[in-house]
Amino acid sequence: MSYPKEIVRIAARGDGVTADAEHVSGAVTGDLLREDGSIEHGPHHQSPPCPHFVPCGACQLQHADEAALEQFVRERVAFAAESQSLAAGELLPTHLSPPRSRRRATLHGLRTAKGAVLGFREASSNRVVDLRECHVLQPQLIELVAPLRKLVAEHGSRGSVDIGLASVDQGVDCSIRNFAMEGLEATEAVLDFARDHGLARVAVDMGFGAEAVWEPEPVTVTLSGVPVSYPAGAFLQATPDAEALMAADAAAWLDGTASVADLFAGLGTFALALSEAREVIAFEAARDAHLACLSAARRTGRKLDAKHRDLFRNPLQPDELSQFDAVVLDPPRAGAKEQVAAIAQSKLERVVYVSCNPSSWARDAAQLAAAGFKLEKLRPVGQFRWSTHVELTSLFVR
């Protein structure tokens, strides 16, 4: 193939790829690779909006415009399906979360001789990029970076401090790990910080688990209109818009069902969305998330129950699954190989599979296809904007 070579797609790790499969770092669809290795920017190459781009490991694709980003997310999901010879009945429009919409993140802080650094880590490194601005996080989260940096500089211990931030109903929830809050001065500093910035909660983990040191009122997060108790550090979908879309997909695809099992239910993101129109039982291994979902279920008066069960060690068996009209599952990145094997052996005819990893999803989807399921609908979701992290929703019907 002669030069210049056109970049025809973006690979899973963010490199541009030519038609003859040459990978080019820093290139996007439509760029041209010259013979000397330089890149001629094409119509989809944009100036990255953030000055931290490249060193900061949180984003890999800020140099790709909206069209190239959408193509990447769509192809990442479509290629995963094709790798298992799965043909989607309908590939739905790709959803991209907008800038400054991410509502949760974990930052890393480190005391230095001149103060402290706080931000995301560099790609494939423990070095911390000292965050001064961010075009991904919600404004109320990024506004806390400077005061948190000051707190770490004055009272942080030796080694890395991990700070989890999440937008909740009462404001911002802050979870601090590896922070030696010893002595009156450090304790008062943390409490003053929480009060001065109107935080919903501050939980500190000094090696014995997270303990709330500031929580003026019980912290909740609203899911499908229902306030749910929010345990410190619990899982949330990264953006509210993606959460709403995925829940809406599940509800639409399960229309007409009378009973649904929600597997890997977490706080009840899908169980609460589905339980207005049908009976739902939510299964979750994390005890704090399970109890939060169970409490919310009892308050709503809906036909919703929650069961504490580790689906990796003890997946629902085929006879248990066959009692439901359908299941929805949203497993961790590793997928749900054993649970999907039981689904394949059951009498279920409808499965909604939400995934944060197209590769493990494709492996599991192949099991469903071998058992007679057809992939009816598939939607690519890019809620981690400018990242190579891609999610999806899918419907299988037998």
Coordinates of C-alpha atoms in Angstrom, one line a residue, residues 219-221 223 226-232 234-235 265-269 272 282 284 286-300 304 306 308:
V219 CA -27.2 10.4 51.6
T220 CA -29.3 9.2 48.7
V221 CA -29.2 8.9 45.0
L223 CA -33.0 6.1 40.6
V226 CA -36.9 6.8 43.9
P227 CA -34.4 8.0 46.5
V228 CA -32.1 5.1 47.4
S229 CA -29.7 5.1 50.3
Y230 CA -26.2 5.5 48.8
P231 CA -23.4 3.5 50.6
A232 CA -20.0 5.2 50.5
A234 CA -21.1 2.3 45.8
F235 CA -21.3 1.8 42.1
A265 CA -28.6 -5.5 40.5
G266 CA -26.5 -3.1 42.5
L267 CA -28.5 -0.3 44.1
G268 CA -31.5 -1.2 41.8
T269 CA -30.9 0.9 38.7
L272 CA -36.6 0.3 40.1
A282 CA -33.2 -8.0 42.3
E284 CA -26.9 -8.6 44.3
A286 CA -22.6 -6.6 47.8
R287 CA -24.5 -6.5 51.1
D288 CA -24.6 -2.7 51.4
A289 CA -26.0 -2.2 47.9
H290 CA -28.4 -5.1 48.4
L291 CA -29.8 -3.6 51.7
A292 CA -30.1 -0.1 50.0
C293 CA -32.1 -1.7 47.2
L294 CA -34.2 -3.7 49.6
S295 CA -35.0 -0.7 51.7
A296 CA -36.0 1.3 48.6
A297 CA -38.2 -1.6 47.4
R298 CA -40.1 -1.7 50.7
R299 CA -40.7 2.1 50.6
T300 CA -42.1 2.2 47.1
L304 CA -40.1 -5.4 44.0
A306 CA -34.3 -7.9 46.7
H308 CA -28.6 -11.2 48.7

